[in-house]
XYZ file of C-alpha atoms in Angstrom:
566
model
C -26.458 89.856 73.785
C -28.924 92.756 74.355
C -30.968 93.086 77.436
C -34.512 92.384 75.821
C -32.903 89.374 73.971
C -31.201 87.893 77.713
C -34.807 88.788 79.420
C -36.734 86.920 76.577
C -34.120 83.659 76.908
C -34.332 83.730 80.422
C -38.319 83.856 80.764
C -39.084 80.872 77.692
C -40.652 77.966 79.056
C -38.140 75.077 79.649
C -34.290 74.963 79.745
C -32.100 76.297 76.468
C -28.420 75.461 76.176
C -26.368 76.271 73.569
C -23.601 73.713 73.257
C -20.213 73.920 71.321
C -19.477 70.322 69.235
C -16.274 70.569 69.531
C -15.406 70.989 73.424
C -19.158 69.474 74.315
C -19.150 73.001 76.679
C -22.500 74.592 77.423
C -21.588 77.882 75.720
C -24.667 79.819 76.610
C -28.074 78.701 78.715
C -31.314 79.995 80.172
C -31.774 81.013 83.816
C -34.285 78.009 83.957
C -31.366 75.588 83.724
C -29.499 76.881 86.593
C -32.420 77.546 88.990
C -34.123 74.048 87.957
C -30.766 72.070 88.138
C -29.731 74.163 91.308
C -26.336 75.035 89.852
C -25.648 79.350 90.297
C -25.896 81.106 87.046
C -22.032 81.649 87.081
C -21.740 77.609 86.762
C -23.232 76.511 83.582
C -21.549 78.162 80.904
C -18.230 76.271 80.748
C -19.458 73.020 81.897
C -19.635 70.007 79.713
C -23.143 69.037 78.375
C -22.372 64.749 79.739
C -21.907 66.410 83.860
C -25.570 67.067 83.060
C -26.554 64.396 80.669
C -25.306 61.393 81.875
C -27.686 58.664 80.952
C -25.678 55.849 78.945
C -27.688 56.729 75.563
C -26.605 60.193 75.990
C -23.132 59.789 76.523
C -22.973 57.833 73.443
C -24.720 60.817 71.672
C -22.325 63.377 72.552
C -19.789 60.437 71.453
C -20.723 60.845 68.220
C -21.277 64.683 68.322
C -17.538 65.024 69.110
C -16.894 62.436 65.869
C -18.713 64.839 63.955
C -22.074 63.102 63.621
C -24.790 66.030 64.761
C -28.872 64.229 64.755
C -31.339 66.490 65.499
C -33.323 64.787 68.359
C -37.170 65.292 69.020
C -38.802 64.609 72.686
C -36.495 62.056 73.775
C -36.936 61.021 77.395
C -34.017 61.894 79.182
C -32.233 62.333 82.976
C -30.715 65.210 84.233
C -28.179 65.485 87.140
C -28.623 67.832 89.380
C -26.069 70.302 91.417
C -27.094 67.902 94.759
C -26.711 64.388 92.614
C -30.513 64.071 92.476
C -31.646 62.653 88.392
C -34.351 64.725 87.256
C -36.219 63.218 83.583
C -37.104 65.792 80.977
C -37.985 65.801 77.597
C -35.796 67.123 75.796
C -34.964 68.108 71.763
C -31.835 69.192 69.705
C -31.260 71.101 66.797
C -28.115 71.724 64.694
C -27.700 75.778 64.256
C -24.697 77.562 62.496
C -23.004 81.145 64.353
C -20.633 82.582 61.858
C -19.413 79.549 60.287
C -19.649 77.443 62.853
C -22.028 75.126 64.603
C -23.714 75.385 67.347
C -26.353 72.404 69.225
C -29.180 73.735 70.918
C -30.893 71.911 73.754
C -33.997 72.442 74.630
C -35.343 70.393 77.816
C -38.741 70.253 79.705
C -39.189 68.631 82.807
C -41.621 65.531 82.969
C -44.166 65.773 84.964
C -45.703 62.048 84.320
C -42.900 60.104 85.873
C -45.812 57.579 87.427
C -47.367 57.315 84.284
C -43.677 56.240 82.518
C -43.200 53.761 85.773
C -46.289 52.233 85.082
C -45.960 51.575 81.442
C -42.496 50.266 82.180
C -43.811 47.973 84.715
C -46.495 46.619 82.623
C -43.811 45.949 79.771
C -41.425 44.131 81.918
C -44.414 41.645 83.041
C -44.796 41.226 79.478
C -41.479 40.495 78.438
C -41.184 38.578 81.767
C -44.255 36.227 80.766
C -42.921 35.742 77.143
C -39.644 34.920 78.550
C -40.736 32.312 80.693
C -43.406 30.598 77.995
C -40.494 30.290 75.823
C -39.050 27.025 75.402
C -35.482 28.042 75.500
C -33.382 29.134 77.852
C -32.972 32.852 77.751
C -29.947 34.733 79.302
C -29.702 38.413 79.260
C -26.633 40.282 79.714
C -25.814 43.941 80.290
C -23.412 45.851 78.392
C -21.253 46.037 81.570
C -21.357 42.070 81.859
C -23.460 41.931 83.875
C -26.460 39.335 84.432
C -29.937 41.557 83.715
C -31.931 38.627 83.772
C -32.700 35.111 82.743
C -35.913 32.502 82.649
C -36.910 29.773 84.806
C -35.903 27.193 82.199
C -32.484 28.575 81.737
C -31.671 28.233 85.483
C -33.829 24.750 85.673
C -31.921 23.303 82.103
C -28.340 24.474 83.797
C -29.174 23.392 87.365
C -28.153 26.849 88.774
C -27.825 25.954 92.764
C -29.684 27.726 94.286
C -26.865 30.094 96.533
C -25.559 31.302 93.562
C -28.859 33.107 92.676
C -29.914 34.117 95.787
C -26.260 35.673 96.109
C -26.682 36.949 92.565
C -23.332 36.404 92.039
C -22.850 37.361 88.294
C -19.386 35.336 87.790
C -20.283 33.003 89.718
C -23.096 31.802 87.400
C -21.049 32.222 84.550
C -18.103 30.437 85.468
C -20.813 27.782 86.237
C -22.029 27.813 83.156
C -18.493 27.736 81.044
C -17.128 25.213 83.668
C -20.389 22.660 82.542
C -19.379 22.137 79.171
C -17.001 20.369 77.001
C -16.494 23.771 75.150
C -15.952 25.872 77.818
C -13.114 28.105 76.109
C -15.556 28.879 73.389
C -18.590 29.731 75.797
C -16.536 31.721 78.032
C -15.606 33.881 75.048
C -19.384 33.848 73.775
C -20.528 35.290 77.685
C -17.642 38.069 77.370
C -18.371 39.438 74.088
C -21.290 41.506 75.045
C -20.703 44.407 72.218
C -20.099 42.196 69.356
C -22.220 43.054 66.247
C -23.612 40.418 65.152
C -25.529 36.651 66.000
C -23.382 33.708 66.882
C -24.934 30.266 66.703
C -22.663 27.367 68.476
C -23.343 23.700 69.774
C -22.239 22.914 73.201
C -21.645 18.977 74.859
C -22.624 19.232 78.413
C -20.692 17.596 81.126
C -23.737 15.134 81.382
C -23.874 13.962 77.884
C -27.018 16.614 76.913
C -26.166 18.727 73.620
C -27.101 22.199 73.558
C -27.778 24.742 70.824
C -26.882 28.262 71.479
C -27.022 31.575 69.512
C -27.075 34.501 70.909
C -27.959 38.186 69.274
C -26.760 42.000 70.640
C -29.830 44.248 72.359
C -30.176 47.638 71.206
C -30.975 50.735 72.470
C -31.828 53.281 69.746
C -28.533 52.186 67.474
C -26.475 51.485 70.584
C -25.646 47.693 72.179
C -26.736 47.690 75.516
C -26.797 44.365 76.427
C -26.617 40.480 74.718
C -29.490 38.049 74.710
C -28.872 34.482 74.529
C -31.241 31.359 73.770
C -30.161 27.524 74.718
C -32.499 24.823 73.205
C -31.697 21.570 74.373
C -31.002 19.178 71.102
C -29.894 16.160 72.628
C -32.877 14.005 71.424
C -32.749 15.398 68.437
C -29.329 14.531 68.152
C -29.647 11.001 69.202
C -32.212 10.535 66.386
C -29.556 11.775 63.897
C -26.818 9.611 64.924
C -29.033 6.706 64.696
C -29.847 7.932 60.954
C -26.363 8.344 60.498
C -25.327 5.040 62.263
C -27.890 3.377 59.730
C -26.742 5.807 56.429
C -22.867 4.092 57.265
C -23.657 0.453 57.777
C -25.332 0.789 54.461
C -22.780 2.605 52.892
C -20.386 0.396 54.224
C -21.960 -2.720 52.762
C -21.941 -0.351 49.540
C -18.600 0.189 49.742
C -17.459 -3.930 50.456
C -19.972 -4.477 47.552
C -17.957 -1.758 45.702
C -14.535 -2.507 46.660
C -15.224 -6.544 46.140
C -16.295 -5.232 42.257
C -13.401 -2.901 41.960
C -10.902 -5.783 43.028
C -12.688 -8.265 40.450
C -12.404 -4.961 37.913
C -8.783 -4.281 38.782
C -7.219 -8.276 38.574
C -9.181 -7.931 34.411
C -7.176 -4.686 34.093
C -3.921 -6.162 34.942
C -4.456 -8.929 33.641
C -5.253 -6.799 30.013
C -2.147 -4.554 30.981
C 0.203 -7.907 31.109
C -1.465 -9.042 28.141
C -0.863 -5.672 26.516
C 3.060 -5.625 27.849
C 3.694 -9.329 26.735
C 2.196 -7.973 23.187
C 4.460 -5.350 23.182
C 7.626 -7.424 24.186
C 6.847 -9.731 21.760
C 6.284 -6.695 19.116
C 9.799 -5.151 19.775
C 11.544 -8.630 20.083
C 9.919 -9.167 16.364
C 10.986 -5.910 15.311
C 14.188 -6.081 16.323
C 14.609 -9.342 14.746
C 13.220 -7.900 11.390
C 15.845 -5.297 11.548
C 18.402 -7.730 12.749
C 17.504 -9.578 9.876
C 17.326 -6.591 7.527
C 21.421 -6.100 8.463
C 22.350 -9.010 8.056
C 20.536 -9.207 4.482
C 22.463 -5.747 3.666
C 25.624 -7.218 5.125
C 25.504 -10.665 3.247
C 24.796 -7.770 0.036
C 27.374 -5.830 0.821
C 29.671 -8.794 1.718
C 28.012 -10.196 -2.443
C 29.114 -6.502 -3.685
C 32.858 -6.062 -1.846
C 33.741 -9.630 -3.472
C 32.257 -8.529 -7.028
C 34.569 -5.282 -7.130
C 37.600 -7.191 -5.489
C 37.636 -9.165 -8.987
C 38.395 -6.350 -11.353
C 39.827 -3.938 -8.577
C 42.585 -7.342 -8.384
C 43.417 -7.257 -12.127
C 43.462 -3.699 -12.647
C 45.671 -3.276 -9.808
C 47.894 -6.203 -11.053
C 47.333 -4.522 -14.898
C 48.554 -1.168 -13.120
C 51.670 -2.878 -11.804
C 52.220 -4.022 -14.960
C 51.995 -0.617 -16.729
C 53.697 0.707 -14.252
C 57.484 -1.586 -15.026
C 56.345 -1.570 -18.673
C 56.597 2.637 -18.712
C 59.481 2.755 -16.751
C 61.471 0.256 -19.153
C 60.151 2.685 -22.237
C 61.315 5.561 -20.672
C 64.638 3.972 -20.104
C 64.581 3.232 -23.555
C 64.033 7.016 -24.670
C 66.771 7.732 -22.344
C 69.021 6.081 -24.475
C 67.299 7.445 -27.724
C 68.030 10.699 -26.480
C 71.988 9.763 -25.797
C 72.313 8.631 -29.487
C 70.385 11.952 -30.851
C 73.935 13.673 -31.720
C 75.184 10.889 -33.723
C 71.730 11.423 -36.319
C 71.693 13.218 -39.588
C 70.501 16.760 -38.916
C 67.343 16.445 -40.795
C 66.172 12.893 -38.635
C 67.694 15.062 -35.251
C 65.228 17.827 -36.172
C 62.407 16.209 -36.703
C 62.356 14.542 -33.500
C 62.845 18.036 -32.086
C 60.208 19.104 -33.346
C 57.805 15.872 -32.393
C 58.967 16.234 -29.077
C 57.965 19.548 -28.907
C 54.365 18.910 -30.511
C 53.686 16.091 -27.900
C 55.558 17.887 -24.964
C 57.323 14.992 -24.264
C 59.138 16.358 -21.027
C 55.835 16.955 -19.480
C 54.389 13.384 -20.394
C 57.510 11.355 -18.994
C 57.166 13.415 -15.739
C 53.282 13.380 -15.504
C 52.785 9.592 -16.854
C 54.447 8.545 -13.508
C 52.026 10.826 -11.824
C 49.349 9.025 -13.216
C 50.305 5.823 -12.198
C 50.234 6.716 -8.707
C 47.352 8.670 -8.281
C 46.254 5.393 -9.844
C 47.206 2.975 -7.864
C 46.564 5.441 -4.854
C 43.290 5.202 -5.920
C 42.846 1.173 -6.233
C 44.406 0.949 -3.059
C 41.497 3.392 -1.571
C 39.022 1.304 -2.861
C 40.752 -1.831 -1.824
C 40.631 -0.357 1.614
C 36.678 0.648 1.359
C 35.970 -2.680 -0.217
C 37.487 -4.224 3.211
C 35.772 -1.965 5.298
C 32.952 -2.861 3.740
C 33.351 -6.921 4.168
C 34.387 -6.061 7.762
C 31.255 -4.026 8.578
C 29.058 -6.669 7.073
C 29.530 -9.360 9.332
C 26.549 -8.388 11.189
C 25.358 -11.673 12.385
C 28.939 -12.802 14.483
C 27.992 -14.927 17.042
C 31.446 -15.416 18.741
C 32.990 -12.535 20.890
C 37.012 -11.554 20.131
C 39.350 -9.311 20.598
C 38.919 -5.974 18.400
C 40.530 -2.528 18.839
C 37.426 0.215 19.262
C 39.254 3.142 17.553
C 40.308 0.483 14.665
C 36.216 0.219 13.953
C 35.644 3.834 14.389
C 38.065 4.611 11.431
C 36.509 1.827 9.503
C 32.788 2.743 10.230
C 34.021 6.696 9.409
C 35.332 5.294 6.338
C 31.816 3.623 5.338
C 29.841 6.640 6.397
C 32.491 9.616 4.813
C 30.173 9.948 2.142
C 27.247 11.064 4.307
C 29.515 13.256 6.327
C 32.147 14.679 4.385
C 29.489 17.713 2.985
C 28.282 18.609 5.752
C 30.577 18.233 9.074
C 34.227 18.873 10.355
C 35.124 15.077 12.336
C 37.349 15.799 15.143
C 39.363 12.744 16.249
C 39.821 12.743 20.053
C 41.009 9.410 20.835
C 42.616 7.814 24.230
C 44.930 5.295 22.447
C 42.177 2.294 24.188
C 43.050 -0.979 24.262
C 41.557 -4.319 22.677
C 38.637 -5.634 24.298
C 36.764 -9.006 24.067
C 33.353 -8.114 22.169
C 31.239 -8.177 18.871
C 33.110 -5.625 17.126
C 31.280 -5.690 14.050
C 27.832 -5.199 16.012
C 29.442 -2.407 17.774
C 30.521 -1.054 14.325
C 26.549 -0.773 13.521
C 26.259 1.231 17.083
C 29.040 3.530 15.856
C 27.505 4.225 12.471
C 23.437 4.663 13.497
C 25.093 7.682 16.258
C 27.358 9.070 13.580
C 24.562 8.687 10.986
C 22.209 10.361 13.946
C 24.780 13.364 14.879
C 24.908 14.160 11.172
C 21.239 13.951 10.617
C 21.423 16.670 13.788
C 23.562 18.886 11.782
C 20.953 22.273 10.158
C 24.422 23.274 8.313
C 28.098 23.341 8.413
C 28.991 21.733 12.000
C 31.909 19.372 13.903
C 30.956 16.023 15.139
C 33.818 14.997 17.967
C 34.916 11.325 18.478
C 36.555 10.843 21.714
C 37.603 7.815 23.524
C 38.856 6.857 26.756
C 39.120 4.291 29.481
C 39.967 3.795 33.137
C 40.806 0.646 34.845
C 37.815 -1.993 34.346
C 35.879 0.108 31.454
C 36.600 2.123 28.080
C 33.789 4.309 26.407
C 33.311 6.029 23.636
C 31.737 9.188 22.929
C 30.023 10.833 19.917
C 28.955 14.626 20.058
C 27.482 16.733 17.776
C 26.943 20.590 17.414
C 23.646 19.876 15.733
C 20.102 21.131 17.165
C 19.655 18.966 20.180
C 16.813 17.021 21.735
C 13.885 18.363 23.498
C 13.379 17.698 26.812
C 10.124 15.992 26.135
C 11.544 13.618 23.914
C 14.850 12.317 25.393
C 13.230 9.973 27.570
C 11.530 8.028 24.394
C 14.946 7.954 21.809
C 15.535 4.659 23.030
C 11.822 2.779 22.230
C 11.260 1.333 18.684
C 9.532 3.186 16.145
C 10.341 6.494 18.143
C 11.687 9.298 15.524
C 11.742 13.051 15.610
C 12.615 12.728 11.962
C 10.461 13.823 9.504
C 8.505 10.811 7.901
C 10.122 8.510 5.309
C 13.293 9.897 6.888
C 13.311 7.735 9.383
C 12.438 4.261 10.844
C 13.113 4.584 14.400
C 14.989 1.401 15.235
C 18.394 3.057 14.675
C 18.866 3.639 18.869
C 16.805 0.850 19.593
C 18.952 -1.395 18.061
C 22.188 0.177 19.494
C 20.513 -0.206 23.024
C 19.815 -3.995 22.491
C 23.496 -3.898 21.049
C 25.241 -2.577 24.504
C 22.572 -4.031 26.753
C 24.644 -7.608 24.833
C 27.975 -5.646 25.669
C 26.609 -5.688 29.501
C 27.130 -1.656 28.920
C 25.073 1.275 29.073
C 24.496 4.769 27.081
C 24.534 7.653 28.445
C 22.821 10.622 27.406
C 22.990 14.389 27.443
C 21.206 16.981 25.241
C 20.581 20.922 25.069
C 18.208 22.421 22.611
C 19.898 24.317 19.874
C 23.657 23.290 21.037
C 23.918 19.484 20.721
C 23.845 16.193 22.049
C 26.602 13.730 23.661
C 25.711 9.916 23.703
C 28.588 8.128 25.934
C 28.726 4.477 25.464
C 30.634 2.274 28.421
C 31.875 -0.887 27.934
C 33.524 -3.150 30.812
C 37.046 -4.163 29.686
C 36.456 -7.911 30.930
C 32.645 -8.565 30.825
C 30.706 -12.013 31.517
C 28.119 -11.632 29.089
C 24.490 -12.025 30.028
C 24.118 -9.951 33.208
C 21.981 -6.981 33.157
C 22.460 -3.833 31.703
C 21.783 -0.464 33.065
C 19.478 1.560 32.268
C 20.177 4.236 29.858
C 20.978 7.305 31.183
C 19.267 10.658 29.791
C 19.301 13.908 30.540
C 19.294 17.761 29.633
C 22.647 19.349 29.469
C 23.349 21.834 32.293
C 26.574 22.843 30.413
């Protein structure tokens, strides 16, 4: 800096300070500062702007300079250390510059010379603020930003009942661990009291020791944009709060005659709806006990037809089996007789020998004799199948047995397959898995009808060429059979139903839904149960279990349904 420029700075009224952001050091200043401060020229450059300002709202300035927030200031009232300790209050400005790039804050301070004048004014505002306090009708608390007590009105003291010692001691903790140690909530108060520089206004109720209820809040004082302090206002709402229990003491005892009122209708509503809902279950009952006995019915009308039909076609299947029998011993004599033709051929004229040459020849007469007894057995083969379905048929028909006996389970699977080949044969490969069971005492012609509506079922379950597996097996009180398909499974949704009339997933006309029904009222007879397992697009096992020795009326199980984990 040039001479003139130094002799200009150091004669301008006030004190100038150039200060560097960054460090907060006094990088250049006027003589003024150093002869008014009483510092020696050589000891203000360097020094840090907060040895001189050190006022609480300046500190937090030069906070926020060094975070990179620079406000230009105007005439703020200000104190100033001085070299001997002395505070000395200026005026003072600052102004953001830039030096090559970089900036630079410069200070600019003049020294007050109406410090009485300030007192004064102060004075006058604090009797304000003091009267305003104390005509109030809370109870006002001020706290510092250091914690400690600044001030606090007559009826705060009077409403707490303050002794006396403590606030002629002014012992700050003392009152306040007074204070937390008077109420119910004295965790939450204590932290309310401590949290001076929270942003912010809290509003809390406190129970006092003495069965008073007070309303707090409490709100941060600022400075400028800085906390300084916490002001907080108790109002006494334990009338208030008396009033409002009463209401509410009054609200319940008429709700609660409301509710008595209520409940007694509810209870009167409730006994009609169960009352309907038994109604509505006997109905039902009494619907699927009538259905049941239609389709019982229904069977046993087939079976007496079929039973009407098996004895019609056992007439003629009887004499053309006898007739075949007949044919049969009548061929084989003729043939014995052209046996003996042919022996005597030699001994004819030539002219007779060749003409039966040549007959024999136009008739093929070595392939009839051979395929004539062909025919006759494929014949009779065939009279004797139809002998056999004609049986199976009478058998299957008995549907209305009322006496249990002994019948072999694998015995009525081949004759129910037998009944049902036609619906199968197209469409599904019938594995035979069977356990070589024994006889068991049952209704084997009812249990025939199970056998068929589950092969019936699995084939219906078939959307093309598939295998439908028989298997049976037994241990040492029960035997079961079980019928599995490759077909398209049940969804989950809809294994839990299979067993309640009318239920079908088949389309309609395809399907009446009594088929499982039925075979569950069948078992439930047999004192068995079903079990069930399914898996969409890979099949379904039903697994009936019978008991090998079973009393007849007791309970059955519950069917047993579920998605296959396999």
């Amino acid at each position: 800096m040039s001479g003139l420029a130094r002799l200009m700075l150091d004669h301008c009224p006030g004190m100038l300070m150039l200060v560097n952001p960054a460090s907060l050091q006094i990088v250049m200043a006027s003589a003024p500062v150093a002869k008014t401060l009483g510092y020696s020229a050589a000891q203000v450059p360097g020094m840090v702007i907060t040895e001189i300002e050190s006022a609480l709202q300046d500190v937090f300035y030069w906070e926020d300079v060094r975070a990179g927030q620079y406000l230009d200031v105007h005439d703020q009232e200000s104190e100033y250390r001085c070299a001997d300790g002395s505070l000395l209050t200026v005026s003072k400005s600052i102004r953001l510059l830039e030096h090559e790039g970089a900036p630079l804050l410069l200070v600019r301070a003049v020294q007050t010379q109406s410090e009485r004048k300030v007192e004064d004014a102060l004075a006058h505002t604090l009797s304000q603020l003091r009267a305003t306090l104390e005509s109030t009708g809370n109870g006002i608390l001020v706290i510092d930003w250091r914690g400690s007590i600044e001030g606090m009105n007559r009826l705060f003291s009077t409403m707490w009942e303050i002794p006396d010692t403590l606030l002629d001691a002014h012992d700050d903790t003392g009152i306040l661990d007074f204070l937390t140690g008077r109420v119910v909530e004295s965790a939450v108060l204590s932290v309310r009291l401590h949290a001076i520089l929270e942003d912010g206004e809290t509003q809390d109720i406190f129970h006092h020791q003495d069965g008073r209820v007070f309303e707090a809040s409490s709100r941060p004082q600022y400075l400028g944009e800085r906390i300084i302090g916490r002001v907080y206002g108790f109002h006494d709402i334990t009338q208030r709060m008396l009033a409002e229990e009463a209401l509410r003491e009054s609200r319940d005892l008429l709700e609660a005659r409301v509710r008595a009122r209520t409940a007694d209708l509810n209870a009167a509503n409730e006994t009609l709806l169960q009352e309907k809902e038994h109604q509505a279950t006997l109905i039902k009952r009494l619907e699927e006990a009538q259905n049941q006995l239609l389709q019982s019915e229904r069977m046993a009308s087939i079976g007496q037809l079929a039973a009407g039909v098996a004895h019609e076609i056992n007439n003629p299947v009887g004499f053309v089996n006898s007739n075949l029998g007949s044919l049969q011993r009548y061929i084989a004599e003729l043939l014995r007789l052209l046996s003996t033709y042919e022996q005597a051929e030699t001994a004819l004229p030539a002219t007779a020998a060749q003409e039966i040459s040549r007959v024999k020849a136009e008739i093929d007469f070595e392939y009839l004799r051979d395929d004539v007894n062909n025919l006759l057995s494929e014949s009779l083969d065939g009279l004797q199948r139809v002998t056999r379905i004609v049986k199976d048929l009478k058998d299957f028909s008995h549907v209305d047995e009322t006496e249990r006996q002994w019948a072999d389970l694998e015995a009525g699977l081949e004759s129910t397959l037998r009944v049902v080949w036609n619906e199968l044969k197209y469409k599904a490969e019938v594995i035979r898995e069977f356990g070589a069971i024994g006889p068991i005492e049952c209704y084997p012609f009812q249990l025939n009808q199970v056998f068929m509506n589950l092969l019936v079922n699995a084939s219906h379950a078939l959307e093309g060429p598939g295998t439908i597996t028989i298997r049976t097996g037994q241990d040492d009180t029960h035997v079961w059979v079980e019928v599995q398909d490759t077909g398209k499974g049940i969804k989950p949704e809809n294994l839990q139903r299979i067993f309640e009339p009318f239920y079908t997933t088949k389309p309609v006309g395809q399907g009446t839904g009594l088929g499982l029904s039925l075979s569950y009222s069948i078992i439930q007879k047999h004192d068995g149960r079903i079990e069930v397992e399914s898996e969409v697009g890979k099949g379904s096992r039903f697994k009936i279990i019978l008991p090998k020795n079973s009393p007849g009326g007791a309970t059955v199980a519950k069917p047993v349904v579920k998605p296959s984990t396999a």
